Amino acid sequence: MLVAAAVCPCPPLLVPEVASGAAHELDSARSACTDAIGVLAAARPDLLVVVGPAGPEGDGPHPQGARGSFRDFGVDLDVSLGPGPEASAPDRELPPSLAVAGWLLGRTGWSAAPVEGLGVGETLTAERCVQTGRELAARADRVALLVMGDASACRTVKAPGYLDERAAGFDAEIARALATADVAALRALDENLARELKAAGRAPWQVLAGAAESATPSGELLHEDAPYGVGYLVAAWS
C-alpha cells in the first residue's frame, strides 16, 4: 500500500556540477526536493520505488545499486540508485531521470528502506500507467514512491519547446492536482496535450495516480517555478 510519495523534477541541472556557474538558480528546487524526500523517510516505508521517464519506449526496472552518470552532460560524475554495492553485471545505465533521483537520494543520505527504480516510457498509455502504479503499491505493506518528471517545456520563447500558450494552464492544473493529492485529475491527464507540451512527467504522475487509488493521502506543493521555460514542481503526499 502506498504510504507516501514525493514528486520532483528531473533536469540534470539539479546537480550542481552539471549546472556549474548557474547552480544557485535551482537552490530552492533542491531544498524542496530534500524536504519531499524527508517526508518519504518519515513514513517508514518497507520499499521505495523511484519512477521516472525513460524515453519513448521506456527501459524497465533497475535494482538497488544500479549505476548512472552525467558524462553525457560533460561531467565526470557517477551515481547509484540507493546505497549499497553496485548491482552485479548491470546491462544498462540509469536513464537521466533516475540518475538525478540517485543523486538526490545520495545527497539526503537515504537509508530508510530498500530502493528500486522503474523507467517508464513517455508514450505509455494512461491505462497502463495506472495499472503499473497499482502493481507497485502492492509490492509491500508500506510502499513509498519518488516520482521524477518535469512539467511542460513550452513556457517561454526560449524554452526547449518554444512558447505554447496552453503550457501555463496545463502546469497550473498539475500543480493543483499535486497540492491536493487529486488522483482523479492526474489519471485524466490528456496524453496528447502532454506530449505536445513536452511534459515528461505525465506518465510517472499517472503511475502515482494508480498507486494512490486505494490510499487517501494529503498533498502539499513545496515548490513551483519555470526556469528556462520548463515547469518544475515539487510535492509531497503522506
Short mmCIF file of C-alpha atoms in Angstrom, two decimals:
data_model
loop_
_atom_site.label_atom_id
_atom_site.label_comp_id
_atom_site.label_asym_id
_atom_site.label_seq_id
_atom_site.Cartn_x
_atom_site.Cartn_y
_atom_site.Cartn_z
CA MET A 1 0.00 0.00 0.00
CA LEU A 2 1.21 3.49 -0.78
CA VAL A 3 2.08 5.38 2.40
CA ALA A 4 3.94 8.39 0.95
CA ALA A 5 5.09 9.94 -2.29
CA ALA A 6 7.48 12.68 -3.32
CA VAL A 7 7.25 14.36 -6.70
CA CYS A 8 10.41 16.03 -8.00
CA PRO A 9 11.60 17.47 -11.32
CA CYS A 10 14.39 15.61 -13.08
CA PRO A 11 16.59 18.04 -15.03
CA PRO A 12 20.28 17.15 -14.79
CA LEU A 13 20.74 20.84 -13.95
CA LEU A 14 19.60 19.96 -10.42
CA VAL A 15 23.07 18.51 -9.98
CA PRO A 16 25.36 21.48 -9.19
CA GLU A 17 28.30 20.01 -11.10
CA VAL A 18 26.15 19.92 -14.24
CA ALA A 19 24.70 23.41 -13.73
CA SER A 20 28.16 24.79 -12.96
CA GLY A 21 28.04 28.59 -12.59
CA ALA A 22 24.23 28.61 -12.72
CA ALA A 23 23.84 26.09 -9.90
CA HIS A 24 22.48 28.68 -7.47
CA GLU A 25 19.47 29.25 -9.72
CA LEU A 26 17.98 25.92 -8.63
CA ASP A 27 18.88 26.11 -4.94
CA SER A 28 15.25 26.44 -3.88
CA ALA A 29 14.22 23.46 -6.02
CA ARG A 30 16.97 21.31 -4.49
CA SER A 31 15.93 22.33 -1.00
CA ALA A 32 12.30 21.45 -1.73
CA CYS A 33 13.34 18.04 -3.09
CA THR A 34 15.26 17.39 0.12
CA ASP A 35 12.15 18.24 2.14
CA ALA A 36 9.97 15.96 0.00
CA ILE A 37 12.35 13.03 0.41
CA GLY A 38 12.29 13.70 4.14
CA VAL A 39 8.54 13.04 4.05
CA LEU A 40 9.24 9.65 2.47
CA ALA A 41 11.71 8.73 5.19
CA ALA A 42 9.30 9.83 7.92
CA ALA A 43 6.67 7.42 6.55
CA ARG A 44 8.91 4.44 7.43
CA PRO A 45 8.36 2.55 4.17
CA ASP A 46 9.32 -1.05 3.59
CA LEU A 47 10.24 -0.23 0.00
CA LEU A 48 10.99 2.90 -2.01
CA VAL A 49 10.32 2.76 -5.75
CA VAL A 50 11.76 5.54 -7.91
CA VAL A 51 9.75 6.15 -11.08
CA GLY A 52 10.93 8.39 -13.90
CA PRO A 53 10.61 8.96 -17.66
CA ALA A 54 12.95 6.93 -19.81
CA GLY A 55 12.37 7.96 -23.39
CA PRO A 56 9.58 6.93 -25.75
CA GLU A 57 9.98 3.18 -25.18
CA GLY A 58 10.95 3.13 -21.51
CA ASP A 59 13.63 0.87 -20.09
CA GLY A 60 12.01 -1.08 -17.26
CA PRO A 61 13.23 -1.94 -13.77
CA HIS A 62 16.56 -1.12 -12.15
CA PRO A 63 17.80 -2.78 -8.94
CA GLN A 64 19.25 -1.05 -5.93
CA GLY A 65 22.85 -0.12 -6.63
CA ALA A 66 22.27 0.35 -10.37
CA ARG A 67 24.69 2.92 -11.74
CA GLY A 68 24.25 6.11 -13.71
CA SER A 69 26.41 9.03 -14.69
CA PHE A 70 26.31 12.56 -16.03
CA ARG A 71 29.07 12.10 -18.59
CA ASP A 72 26.65 12.81 -21.43
CA PHE A 73 26.29 16.27 -19.88
CA GLY A 74 30.02 16.88 -19.75
CA VAL A 75 30.53 15.98 -16.08
CA ASP A 76 32.61 13.08 -14.79
CA LEU A 77 30.20 12.16 -12.01
CA ASP A 78 28.81 8.70 -11.20
CA VAL A 79 25.79 7.96 -9.04
CA SER A 80 23.97 4.87 -7.81
CA LEU A 81 20.34 4.14 -7.11
CA GLY A 82 20.33 3.98 -3.34
CA PRO A 83 23.09 2.81 -1.01
CA GLY A 84 24.86 -0.49 -1.20
CA PRO A 85 27.15 -2.33 -3.60
CA GLU A 86 26.96 -1.84 -7.33
CA ALA A 87 24.40 -4.07 -8.99
CA SER A 88 26.04 -7.17 -10.44
CA ALA A 89 26.59 -7.07 -14.19
CA PRO A 90 24.24 -4.18 -14.96
CA ASP A 91 23.17 -4.34 -18.58
CA ARG A 92 22.43 -0.63 -18.89
CA GLU A 93 22.89 2.66 -17.09
CA LEU A 94 20.15 4.50 -15.32
CA PRO A 95 18.21 6.89 -17.55
CA PRO A 96 18.88 10.55 -16.71
CA SER A 97 15.72 10.91 -14.62
CA LEU A 98 16.71 8.04 -12.34
CA ALA A 99 20.32 9.24 -12.22
CA VAL A 100 19.04 12.57 -10.88
CA ALA A 101 16.96 10.64 -8.34
CA GLY A 102 20.03 8.66 -7.34
CA TRP A 103 21.90 11.90 -6.81
CA LEU A 104 19.06 13.30 -4.68
CA LEU A 105 18.91 10.16 -2.55
CA GLY A 106 22.66 10.20 -2.08
CA ARG A 107 22.56 13.87 -1.16
CA THR A 108 19.99 13.20 1.54
CA GLY A 109 21.73 10.07 2.82
CA TRP A 110 18.77 7.80 2.13
CA SER A 111 18.84 4.68 4.30
CA ALA A 112 15.19 4.32 5.33
CA ALA A 113 14.30 1.40 3.05
CA PRO A 114 15.48 -0.66 0.08
CA VAL A 115 15.30 1.15 -3.26
CA GLU A 116 14.21 0.02 -6.70
CA GLY A 117 13.90 2.02 -9.92
CA LEU A 118 11.47 1.92 -12.81
CA GLY A 119 11.92 3.78 -16.07
CA VAL A 120 8.60 4.31 -17.84
CA GLY A 121 8.08 5.17 -21.49
CA GLU A 122 6.85 8.67 -22.19
CA THR A 123 4.28 7.21 -24.59
CA LEU A 124 2.90 4.65 -22.13
CA THR A 125 -0.89 4.89 -22.10
CA ALA A 126 -2.71 6.28 -19.09
CA GLU A 127 -4.39 2.91 -18.51
CA ARG A 128 -1.07 1.09 -18.43
CA CYS A 129 0.49 3.74 -16.18
CA VAL A 130 -2.35 3.42 -13.68
CA GLN A 131 -2.10 -0.38 -13.71
CA THR A 132 1.65 -0.15 -13.14
CA GLY A 133 1.02 2.09 -10.16
CA ARG A 134 -1.43 -0.40 -8.68
CA GLU A 135 1.15 -3.16 -9.04
CA LEU A 136 3.85 -1.07 -7.37
CA ALA A 137 1.59 -0.23 -4.43
CA ALA A 138 1.04 -3.94 -3.85
CA ARG A 139 4.76 -4.73 -3.69
CA ALA A 140 4.97 -4.31 0.10
CA ASP A 141 2.88 -3.40 3.10
CA ARG A 142 4.33 0.11 3.15
CA VAL A 143 5.44 1.47 -0.24
CA ALA A 144 6.81 4.94 -0.93
CA LEU A 145 7.27 6.44 -4.38
CA LEU A 146 9.80 9.01 -5.56
CA VAL A 147 8.21 10.27 -8.77
CA MET A 148 10.51 12.14 -11.13
CA GLY A 149 9.29 14.29 -14.02
CA ASP A 150 9.13 17.80 -15.44
CA ALA A 151 6.01 19.70 -16.40
CA SER A 152 5.70 21.49 -19.76
CA ALA A 153 8.78 22.62 -21.65
CA CYS A 154 6.94 25.37 -23.54
CA ARG A 155 6.58 28.22 -21.06
CA THR A 156 8.69 30.84 -22.90
CA VAL A 157 10.10 31.51 -26.35
CA LYS A 158 13.50 30.27 -25.11
CA ALA A 159 12.06 27.03 -23.74
CA PRO A 160 13.09 23.73 -25.36
CA GLY A 161 9.64 23.51 -26.98
CA TYR A 162 9.27 27.24 -27.66
CA LEU A 163 6.25 29.15 -26.30
CA ASP A 164 2.87 27.42 -26.24
CA GLU A 165 0.05 29.44 -24.71
CA ARG A 166 -1.50 26.26 -23.29
CA ALA A 167 1.53 25.43 -21.18
CA ALA A 168 0.92 27.73 -18.21
CA GLY A 169 -2.63 26.44 -17.72
CA PHE A 170 -1.51 22.83 -18.06
CA ASP A 171 1.18 23.32 -15.44
CA ALA A 172 -1.21 25.13 -13.11
CA GLU A 173 -3.61 22.19 -13.21
CA ILE A 174 -0.78 19.75 -12.45
CA ALA A 175 0.31 21.93 -9.55
CA ARG A 176 -3.25 22.00 -8.19
CA ALA A 177 -3.60 18.23 -8.51
CA LEU A 178 -0.30 17.60 -6.74
CA ALA A 179 -1.10 20.12 -4.00
CA THR A 180 -4.44 18.45 -3.26
CA ALA A 181 -3.49 14.82 -3.99
CA ASP A 182 -6.17 14.79 -6.69
CA VAL A 183 -5.73 11.27 -8.03
CA ALA A 184 -8.61 11.55 -10.49
CA ALA A 185 -7.14 14.68 -12.09
CA LEU A 186 -3.77 13.02 -12.61
CA ARG A 187 -5.38 9.92 -14.04
CA ALA A 188 -7.36 12.05 -16.50
CA LEU A 189 -4.38 13.98 -17.89
CA ASP A 190 -4.54 14.45 -21.66
CA GLU A 191 -1.76 12.28 -23.08
CA ASN A 192 -1.66 14.06 -26.43
CA LEU A 193 -1.55 17.52 -24.89
CA ALA A 194 1.19 16.46 -22.50
CA ARG A 195 3.20 15.15 -25.44
CA GLU A 196 2.71 18.36 -27.42
CA LEU A 197 3.85 20.40 -24.42
CA LYS A 198 6.82 18.08 -23.84
CA ALA A 199 5.72 17.33 -20.27
CA ALA A 200 7.96 14.36 -19.46
CA GLY A 201 6.31 13.84 -16.07
CA ARG A 202 2.92 12.79 -17.44
CA ALA A 203 3.49 9.02 -17.36
CA PRO A 204 5.18 8.96 -13.92
CA TRP A 205 2.40 11.14 -12.47
CA GLN A 206 -0.19 8.69 -13.77
CA VAL A 207 1.76 5.81 -12.23
CA LEU A 208 1.44 7.74 -8.95
CA ALA A 209 -2.30 8.07 -9.55
CA GLY A 210 -2.63 4.30 -9.87
CA ALA A 211 -0.54 3.66 -6.76
CA ALA A 212 -2.64 6.08 -4.70
CA GLU A 213 -6.06 4.71 -5.73
CA SER A 214 -6.54 2.71 -2.54
CA ALA A 215 -4.94 5.33 -0.28
CA THR A 216 -6.23 8.66 0.96
CA PRO A 217 -3.14 10.85 1.02
CA SER A 218 -2.96 14.54 1.73
CA GLY A 219 -0.82 16.65 -0.56
CA GLU A 220 1.43 19.67 -0.26
CA LEU A 221 3.05 21.65 -3.05
CA LEU A 222 6.56 22.56 -1.90
CA HIS A 223 7.90 24.32 -4.99
CA GLU A 224 6.63 25.69 -8.29
CA ASP A 225 8.74 27.51 -10.86
CA ALA A 226 9.54 27.54 -14.57
CA PRO A 227 13.20 28.44 -15.03
CA TYR A 228 14.46 28.10 -18.57
CA GLY A 229 10.82 27.84 -19.68
CA VAL A 230 10.32 24.38 -18.14
CA GLY A 231 7.85 23.71 -15.33
CA TYR A 232 9.48 22.32 -12.18
CA LEU A 233 7.14 21.09 -9.44
CA VAL A 234 7.93 19.54 -6.06
CA ALA A 235 5.23 17.98 -3.92
CA ALA A 236 4.84 15.56 -1.03
CA TRP A 237 1.96 13.19 -0.32
CA SER A 238 1.53 11.47 3.01
#
